[in-house]
CSV table of C-alpha atoms in Angstrom, one decimal:
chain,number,residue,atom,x,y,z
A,1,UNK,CA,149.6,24.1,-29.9
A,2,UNK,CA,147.6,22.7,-26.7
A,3,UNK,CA,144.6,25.0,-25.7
A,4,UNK,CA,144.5,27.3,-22.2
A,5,UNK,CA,143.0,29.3,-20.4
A,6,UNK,CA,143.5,32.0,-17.8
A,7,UNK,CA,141.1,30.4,-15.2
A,8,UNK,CA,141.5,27.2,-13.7
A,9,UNK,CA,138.9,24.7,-13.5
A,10,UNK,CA,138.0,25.8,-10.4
A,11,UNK,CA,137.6,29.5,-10.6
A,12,UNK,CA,135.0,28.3,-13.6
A,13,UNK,CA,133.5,26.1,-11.7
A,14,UNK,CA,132.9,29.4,-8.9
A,15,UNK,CA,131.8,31.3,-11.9
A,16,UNK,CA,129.0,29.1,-12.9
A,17,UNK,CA,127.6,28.6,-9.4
A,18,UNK,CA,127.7,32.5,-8.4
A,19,UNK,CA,125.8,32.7,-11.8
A,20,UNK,CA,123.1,30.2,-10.4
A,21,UNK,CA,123.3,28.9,-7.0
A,22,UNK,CA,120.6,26.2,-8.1
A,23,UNK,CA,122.6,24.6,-10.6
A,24,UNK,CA,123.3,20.9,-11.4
A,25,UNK,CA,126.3,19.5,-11.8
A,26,UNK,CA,125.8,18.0,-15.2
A,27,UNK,CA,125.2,21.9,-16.0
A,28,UNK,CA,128.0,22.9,-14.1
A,29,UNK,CA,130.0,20.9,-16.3
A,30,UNK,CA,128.6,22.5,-19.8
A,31,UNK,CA,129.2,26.2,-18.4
A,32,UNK,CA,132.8,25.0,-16.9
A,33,UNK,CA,133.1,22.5,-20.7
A,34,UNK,CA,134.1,19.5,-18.0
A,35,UNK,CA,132.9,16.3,-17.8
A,36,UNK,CA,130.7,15.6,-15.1
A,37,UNK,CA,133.0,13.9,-13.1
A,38,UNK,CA,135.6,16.5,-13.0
A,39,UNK,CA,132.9,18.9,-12.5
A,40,UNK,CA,131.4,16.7,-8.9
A,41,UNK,CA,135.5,16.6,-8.0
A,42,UNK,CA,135.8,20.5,-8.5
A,43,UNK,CA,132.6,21.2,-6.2
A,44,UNK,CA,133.3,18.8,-3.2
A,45,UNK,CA,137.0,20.1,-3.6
A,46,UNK,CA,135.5,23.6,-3.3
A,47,UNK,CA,133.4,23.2,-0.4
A,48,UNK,CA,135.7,21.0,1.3
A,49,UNK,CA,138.3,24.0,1.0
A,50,UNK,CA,135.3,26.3,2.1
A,51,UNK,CA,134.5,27.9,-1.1
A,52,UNK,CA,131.0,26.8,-1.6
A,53,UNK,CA,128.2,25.7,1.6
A,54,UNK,CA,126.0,23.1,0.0
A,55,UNK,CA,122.4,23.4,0.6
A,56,UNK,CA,120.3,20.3,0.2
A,57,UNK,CA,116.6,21.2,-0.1
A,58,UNK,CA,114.2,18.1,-1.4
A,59,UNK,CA,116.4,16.0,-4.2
A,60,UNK,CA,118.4,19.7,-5.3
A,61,UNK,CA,121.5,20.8,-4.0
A,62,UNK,CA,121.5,24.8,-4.1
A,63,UNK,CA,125.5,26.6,-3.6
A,64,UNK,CA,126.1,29.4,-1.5
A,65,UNK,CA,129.7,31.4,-2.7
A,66,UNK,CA,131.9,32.8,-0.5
A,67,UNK,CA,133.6,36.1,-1.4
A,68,UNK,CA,135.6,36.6,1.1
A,69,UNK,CA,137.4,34.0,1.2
A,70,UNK,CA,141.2,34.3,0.0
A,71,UNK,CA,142.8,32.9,-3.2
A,72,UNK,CA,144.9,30.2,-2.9
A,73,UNK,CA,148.7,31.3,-4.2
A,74,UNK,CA,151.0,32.9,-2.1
A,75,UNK,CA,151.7,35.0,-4.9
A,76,UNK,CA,148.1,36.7,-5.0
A,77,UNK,CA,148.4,38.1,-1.8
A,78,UNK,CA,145.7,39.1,0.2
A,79,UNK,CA,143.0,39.4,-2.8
A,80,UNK,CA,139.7,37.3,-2.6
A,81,UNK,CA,137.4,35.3,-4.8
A,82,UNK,CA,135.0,38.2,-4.7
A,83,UNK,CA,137.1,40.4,-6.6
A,84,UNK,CA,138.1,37.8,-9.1
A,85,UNK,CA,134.2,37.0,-9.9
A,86,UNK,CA,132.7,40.6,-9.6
A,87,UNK,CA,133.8,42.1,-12.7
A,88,UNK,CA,132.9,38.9,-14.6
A,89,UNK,CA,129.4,38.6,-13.1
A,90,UNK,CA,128.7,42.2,-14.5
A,91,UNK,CA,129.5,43.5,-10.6
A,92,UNK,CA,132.8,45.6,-10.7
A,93,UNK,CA,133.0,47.9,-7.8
A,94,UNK,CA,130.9,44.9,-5.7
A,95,UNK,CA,134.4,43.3,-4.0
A,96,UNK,CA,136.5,46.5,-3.5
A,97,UNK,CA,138.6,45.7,-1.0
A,98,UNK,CA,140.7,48.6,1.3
A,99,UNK,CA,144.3,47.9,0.4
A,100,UNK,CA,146.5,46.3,3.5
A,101,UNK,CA,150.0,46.2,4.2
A,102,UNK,CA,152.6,48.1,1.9
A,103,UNK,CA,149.8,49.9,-0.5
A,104,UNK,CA,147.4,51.0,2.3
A,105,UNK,CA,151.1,52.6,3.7
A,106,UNK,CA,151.9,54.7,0.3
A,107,UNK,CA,148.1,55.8,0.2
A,108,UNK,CA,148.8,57.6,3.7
A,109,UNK,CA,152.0,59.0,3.0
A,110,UNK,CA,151.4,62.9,2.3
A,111,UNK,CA,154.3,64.7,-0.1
A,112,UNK,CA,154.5,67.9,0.6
């Protein structure tokens, strides 16, 4: 039977960086278990998509996350990276975000 997981590359890849915004890439790729190449392709990938700002400072590149930005699949609606990484960086209520559309309606419906 082949081995998955429930978060893609990618999301891993987030994961490691929100963890340590200094991190190397050959690191990246030990917390993500990628190879180093995959690892380089996932970060440009991610800042290219606007994910991740990278910071050059001397010889070190240091990541800055964005939260807010949106996940990718139609089928995850308006949710963000934020809430997706919170809870596994130890920060639950840290990406709450107000309910839009449809739920935001049946939280302002009042039953009598």
């Amino acid at each position: 039977m082949a081995h998955w997981t429930f978060l893609t590359h990618h999301m891993r890849v987030l994961l490691c960086i929100a963890r340590d915004p200094s991190v190397r890439i050959r690191d990246v790729a030990v917390c993500a278990e990628l190879t180093e190449r995959t690892a380089h392709r996932v970060v440009s990938e991610l800042v290219e998509a606007g994910y991740l700002t990278r910071h050059k400072l001397g010889t070190r590149n240091y990541y800055e996350v964005h939260p807010d930005r949106p996940l990718r699949h139609p089928s995850e609606g308006e949710h963000t990276v934020g809430e997706v990484l919170a809870p596994m960086l130890g920060r639950p209520g840290a990406a709450k975000v107000e309910p839009s559309g449809e739920a935001a309606a049946e939280r302002e419906t009042v039953v009598p």
